[in-house]
CSV table of C-alpha atoms in Angstrom, one decimal:
chain,number,residue,atom,x,y,z
Z,1,UNK,CA,-85.2,44.1,-114.9
Z,2,UNK,CA,-84.0,40.6,-115.4
Z,3,UNK,CA,-80.4,39.6,-115.2
Z,4,UNK,CA,-78.2,36.5,-114.6
Z,5,UNK,CA,-75.0,36.2,-112.7
Z,6,UNK,CA,-72.5,33.5,-113.4
Z,7,UNK,CA,-70.2,32.8,-110.5
Z,8,UNK,CA,-66.7,32.1,-111.6
Z,9,UNK,CA,-65.3,33.3,-114.9
Z,10,UNK,CA,-63.0,30.3,-115.1
Z,11,UNK,CA,-63.6,26.8,-114.0
Z,12,UNK,CA,-61.0,24.0,-114.4
Z,13,UNK,CA,-61.7,20.3,-114.0
Z,14,UNK,CA,-60.0,17.1,-114.8
Z,15,UNK,CA,-61.3,14.8,-117.5
Z,16,UNK,CA,-63.9,12.5,-116.0
Z,17,UNK,CA,-64.7,14.9,-113.1
Z,18,UNK,CA,-68.0,16.6,-112.4
Z,19,UNK,CA,-68.7,19.8,-114.1
Z,20,UNK,CA,-70.6,22.5,-112.2
Z,21,UNK,CA,-71.2,25.9,-113.7
Z,22,UNK,CA,-73.2,28.3,-111.5
Z,23,UNK,CA,-75.9,30.7,-112.7
Z,24,UNK,CA,-78.2,32.7,-110.5
Z,25,UNK,CA,-81.0,34.8,-112.0
Z,26,UNK,CA,-82.9,37.9,-110.9
Z,27,UNK,CA,-86.4,38.2,-112.2
Z,28,UNK,CA,-89.7,39.8,-111.2
Z,29,UNK,CA,-91.7,37.4,-113.3
Z,30,UNK,CA,-91.3,33.6,-114.0
Z,31,UNK,CA,-88.0,33.4,-115.9
Z,32,UNK,CA,-87.2,31.5,-119.1
Z,33,UNK,CA,-83.6,30.3,-118.7
Z,34,UNK,CA,-81.0,29.1,-121.2
Z,35,UNK,CA,-77.5,27.8,-121.4
Z,36,UNK,CA,-75.5,28.3,-124.5
Z,37,UNK,CA,-72.0,27.1,-125.3
Z,38,UNK,CA,-69.4,28.9,-127.5
Z,39,UNK,CA,-66.4,27.0,-128.8
Z,40,UNK,CA,-63.4,29.0,-129.8
Z,41,UNK,CA,-64.1,31.2,-132.9
Z,42,UNK,CA,-67.6,29.8,-133.3
Z,43,UNK,CA,-71.1,30.9,-132.7
Z,44,UNK,CA,-73.5,30.2,-129.8
Z,45,UNK,CA,-75.1,26.8,-129.6
Z,46,UNK,CA,-78.0,26.1,-127.3
Z,47,UNK,CA,-77.3,23.4,-124.7
Z,48,UNK,CA,-80.7,23.4,-122.9
Z,49,UNK,CA,-83.5,25.7,-121.8
Z,50,UNK,CA,-86.1,25.9,-119.1
Z,51,UNK,CA,-89.5,27.3,-119.8
Z,52,UNK,CA,-92.1,25.6,-117.7
Z,53,UNK,CA,-92.8,22.2,-116.3
Z,54,UNK,CA,-90.1,19.8,-115.1
Z,55,UNK,CA,-87.4,21.7,-113.3
Z,56,UNK,CA,-84.6,19.3,-114.2
Z,57,UNK,CA,-83.7,19.9,-117.8
Z,58,UNK,CA,-81.6,17.7,-120.0
Z,59,UNK,CA,-79.6,19.0,-122.8
Z,60,UNK,CA,-77.1,18.0,-125.5
Z,61,UNK,CA,-73.7,16.5,-124.8
Z,62,UNK,CA,-74.7,15.0,-121.5
Z,63,UNK,CA,-75.4,18.4,-119.8
Z,64,UNK,CA,-78.3,19.1,-117.5
Z,65,UNK,CA,-79.5,22.0,-115.4
Z,66,UNK,CA,-82.0,22.3,-112.5
Z,67,UNK,CA,-84.2,25.2,-112.0
Z,68,UNK,CA,-84.5,26.0,-108.3
Z,69,UNK,CA,-86.9,28.9,-107.7
Z,70,UNK,CA,-86.1,29.0,-103.9
Z,71,UNK,CA,-82.5,29.6,-104.7
Z,72,UNK,CA,-83.0,31.6,-107.9
Z,73,UNK,CA,-80.5,29.3,-109.5
Z,74,UNK,CA,-80.1,27.4,-112.8
Z,75,UNK,CA,-76.7,25.6,-112.4
Z,76,UNK,CA,-75.3,23.6,-115.3
Z,77,UNK,CA,-73.9,20.2,-114.6
Z,78,UNK,CA,-72.3,17.2,-116.3
Z,79,UNK,CA,-71.3,14.1,-114.4
Z,80,UNK,CA,-68.1,13.4,-116.3
Z,81,UNK,CA,-66.1,16.1,-118.2
Z,82,UNK,CA,-64.6,15.4,-121.6
Z,83,UNK,CA,-61.8,17.2,-123.2
Z,84,UNK,CA,-64.2,18.4,-125.9
Z,85,UNK,CA,-66.3,20.2,-123.3
Z,86,UNK,CA,-63.7,23.0,-123.1
Z,87,UNK,CA,-65.5,26.1,-124.1
Z,88,UNK,CA,-67.2,29.3,-122.9
Z,89,UNK,CA,-70.6,28.8,-121.4
Z,90,UNK,CA,-73.2,31.5,-121.1
Z,91,UNK,CA,-76.3,31.5,-119.0
Z,92,UNK,CA,-79.1,33.6,-120.3
Z,93,UNK,CA,-82.6,34.8,-119.4
Z,94,UNK,CA,-85.4,36.4,-121.4
Z,95,UNK,CA,-87.1,39.4,-120.0
Z,96,UNK,CA,-90.6,40.4,-121.0
Z,97,UNK,CA,-89.7,40.3,-124.7
Z,98,UNK,CA,-87.9,37.5,-126.5
Z,99,UNK,CA,-84.4,38.9,-126.5
Z,100,UNK,CA,-81.8,37.1,-124.4
Z,101,UNK,CA,-79.9,38.7,-121.6
Z,102,UNK,CA,-76.6,37.0,-121.1
Z,103,UNK,CA,-74.4,36.4,-118.1
Z,104,UNK,CA,-70.7,37.3,-118.4
Z,105,UNK,CA,-69.8,33.7,-119.2
Z,106,UNK,CA,-67.7,30.9,-117.7
Z,107,UNK,CA,-64.7,29.5,-119.4
Z,108,UNK,CA,-64.4,25.8,-118.8
Z,109,UNK,CA,-61.0,24.2,-119.0
Z,110,UNK,CA,-60.6,20.4,-119.0
Z,111,UNK,CA,-57.3,18.9,-118.1
Z,112,UNK,CA,-56.3,15.3,-119.0
O,1,UNK,CA,-80.7,21.3,-141.0
O,2,UNK,CA,-80.4,24.9,-142.3
O,3,UNK,CA,-78.9,27.4,-139.8
O,4,UNK,CA,-78.6,31.1,-139.6
O,5,UNK,CA,-76.2,32.3,-142.3
O,6,UNK,CA,-74.1,35.4,-141.8
O,7,UNK,CA,-71.8,37.2,-144.2
O,8,UNK,CA,-69.1,38.1,-144.4
O,9,UNK,CA,-67.4,36.0,-141.8
O,10,UNK,CA,-64.5,38.3,-141.5
O,11,UNK,CA,-64.3,42.0,-142.3
O,12,UNK,CA,-61.5,44.5,-141.9
O,13,UNK,CA,-62.3,48.2,-142.1
O,14,UNK,CA,-60.5,51.4,-141.3
O,15,UNK,CA,-61.8,54.1,-138.9
O,16,UNK,CA,-64.6,56.2,-140.2
O,17,UNK,CA,-65.4,53.7,-142.9
O,18,UNK,CA,-68.8,52.0,-143.3
O,19,UNK,CA,-69.5,48.3,-143.0
O,20,UNK,CA,-72.6,46.2,-143.8
O,21,UNK,CA,-73.3,42.8,-142.3
O,22,UNK,CA,-75.9,40.4,-143.7
O,23,UNK,CA,-78.0,37.8,-142.0
O,24,UNK,CA,-80.2,35.1,-143.5
O,25,UNK,CA,-82.4,33.5,-140.8
O,26,UNK,CA,-83.5,29.9,-140.6
O,27,UNK,CA,-86.3,29.3,-143.1
O,28,UNK,CA,-89.8,30.2,-141.7
O,29,UNK,CA,-88.2,32.2,-138.9
O,30,UNK,CA,-89.8,35.6,-138.8
O,31,UNK,CA,-87.7,37.3,-136.1
O,32,UNK,CA,-84.1,38.4,-136.4
O,33,UNK,CA,-81.8,39.6,-133.6
O,34,UNK,CA,-78.4,41.3,-133.7
O,35,UNK,CA,-75.9,41.0,-130.9
O,36,UNK,CA,-72.4,42.4,-130.4
O,37,UNK,CA,-69.7,40.5,-128.5
O,38,UNK,CA,-66.6,42.4,-127.7
O,39,UNK,CA,-63.3,40.6,-126.9
O,40,UNK,CA,-63.8,38.6,-123.7
O,41,UNK,CA,-67.3,40.0,-123.3
O,42,UNK,CA,-70.7,38.5,-123.2
O,43,UNK,CA,-73.0,39.1,-126.2
O,44,UNK,CA,-74.9,42.4,-126.0
O,45,UNK,CA,-78.3,42.8,-127.6
O,46,UNK,CA,-78.4,45.4,-130.3
O,47,UNK,CA,-81.8,45.3,-132.1
O,48,UNK,CA,-84.4,42.9,-133.3
O,49,UNK,CA,-87.0,42.7,-136.0
O,50,UNK,CA,-90.3,40.9,-136.4
O,51,UNK,CA,-92.1,40.8,-139.8
O,52,UNK,CA,-89.8,43.5,-141.1
O,53,UNK,CA,-90.6,45.9,-138.3
O,54,UNK,CA,-88.3,46.8,-135.4
O,55,UNK,CA,-89.5,44.9,-132.4
O,56,UNK,CA,-87.0,45.8,-129.7
O,57,UNK,CA,-83.9,48.0,-129.3
O,58,UNK,CA,-80.9,47.5,-127.1
O,59,UNK,CA,-77.6,49.2,-126.9
O,60,UNK,CA,-77.2,49.9,-130.6
O,61,UNK,CA,-75.2,53.1,-131.3
O,62,UNK,CA,-76.8,55.8,-133.4
O,63,UNK,CA,-74.1,55.2,-136.0
O,64,UNK,CA,-75.6,51.8,-136.6
O,65,UNK,CA,-78.8,51.0,-138.4
O,66,UNK,CA,-80.5,47.8,-139.4
O,67,UNK,CA,-83.5,46.5,-141.3
O,68,UNK,CA,-85.3,43.3,-142.2
O,69,UNK,CA,-86.3,42.8,-145.8
O,70,UNK,CA,-89.3,41.1,-147.4
O,71,UNK,CA,-87.4,37.8,-147.7
O,72,UNK,CA,-86.7,38.1,-143.9
O,73,UNK,CA,-83.0,38.6,-144.3
O,74,UNK,CA,-81.5,41.4,-142.3
O,75,UNK,CA,-78.7,43.8,-142.7
O,76,UNK,CA,-76.7,45.7,-140.1
O,77,UNK,CA,-75.2,48.9,-141.4
O,78,UNK,CA,-72.4,50.5,-139.4
O,79,UNK,CA,-71.0,53.9,-140.3
O,80,UNK,CA,-68.2,56.1,-139.0
O,81,UNK,CA,-66.6,53.0,-137.6
O,82,UNK,CA,-64.5,53.3,-134.4
O,83,UNK,CA,-61.8,51.1,-133.0
O,84,UNK,CA,-64.2,50.1,-130.3
O,85,UNK,CA,-66.6,48.6,-132.9
O,86,UNK,CA,-64.2,45.7,-133.4
O,87,UNK,CA,-66.2,42.8,-132.2
O,88,UNK,CA,-68.0,39.6,-133.2
O,89,UNK,CA,-71.5,40.4,-134.5
O,90,UNK,CA,-74.0,37.7,-134.1
O,91,UNK,CA,-77.3,37.4,-135.9
O,92,UNK,CA,-79.9,35.1,-134.5
O,93,UNK,CA,-83.4,34.0,-135.5
O,94,UNK,CA,-86.5,32.5,-134.0
O,95,UNK,CA,-90.2,32.1,-134.6
O,96,UNK,CA,-92.5,34.9,-133.4
O,97,UNK,CA,-91.3,37.5,-131.0
O,98,UNK,CA,-93.8,37.1,-128.2
O,99,UNK,CA,-93.4,33.3,-127.8
O,100,UNK,CA,-91.5,33.5,-124.6
O,101,UNK,CA,-89.0,30.7,-124.3
O,102,UNK,CA,-88.8,30.1,-128.0
O,103,UNK,CA,-85.3,28.9,-128.9
O,104,UNK,CA,-83.2,31.6,-130.5
O,105,UNK,CA,-80.7,30.2,-132.9
O,106,UNK,CA,-77.4,31.9,-133.5
O,107,UNK,CA,-75.2,32.2,-136.6
O,108,UNK,CA,-71.5,31.7,-136.6
O,109,UNK,CA,-70.9,35.4,-136.3
O,110,UNK,CA,-69.1,38.1,-138.4
O,111,UNK,CA,-65.8,39.2,-137.2
O,112,UNK,CA,-65.3,43.0,-137.7
O,113,UNK,CA,-61.9,44.5,-137.1
O,114,UNK,CA,-61.5,48.2,-137.3
O,115,UNK,CA,-58.0,49.4,-137.8
């Protein structure tokens, strides 16, 4: 079975600091990996996804993630945090079908 | 661009009542998914449909049922509601169920509160 583990349920950074949200996956087949963001009282918005090809994936709002097979990781980064980045971030993987399996989420707080 | 539309956005029901949530997928999307997100929880997959047929089933209670109609909209029917059913219910849509890596687009969700 496929799964993802997000390390750290809460991450706090200062505005302008590097954002690093960790995601490790478990999969017996090549995974398809996603990062979604959820702002308070809103739906899930796709930030970026990895399917095949380039392992460094760029997404919206300045976020990017790197697929590292050797480390079974798909960490999300942003060089400089903005107050508007405060939200819940979910890493997700698809198993053999198309449904998404989500991690438990990481709440990002950004302090001025 | 058109997104996934869910209605109602908020719903309050009493225990043992029935609730119906509706989902209108993005035009030309033929696959619909339902997810349940409890307070402080990650979204849990309930069920999905492709071309009006159930394509996958997750942790959907027997008290719940769903279907996809000829116009591709979907409805989630929940009966004998329990307090624990209080959650945010997401509908999502995509094109073709076996296109691994296809982006799944989520609606804003329907808040169900059972009192």
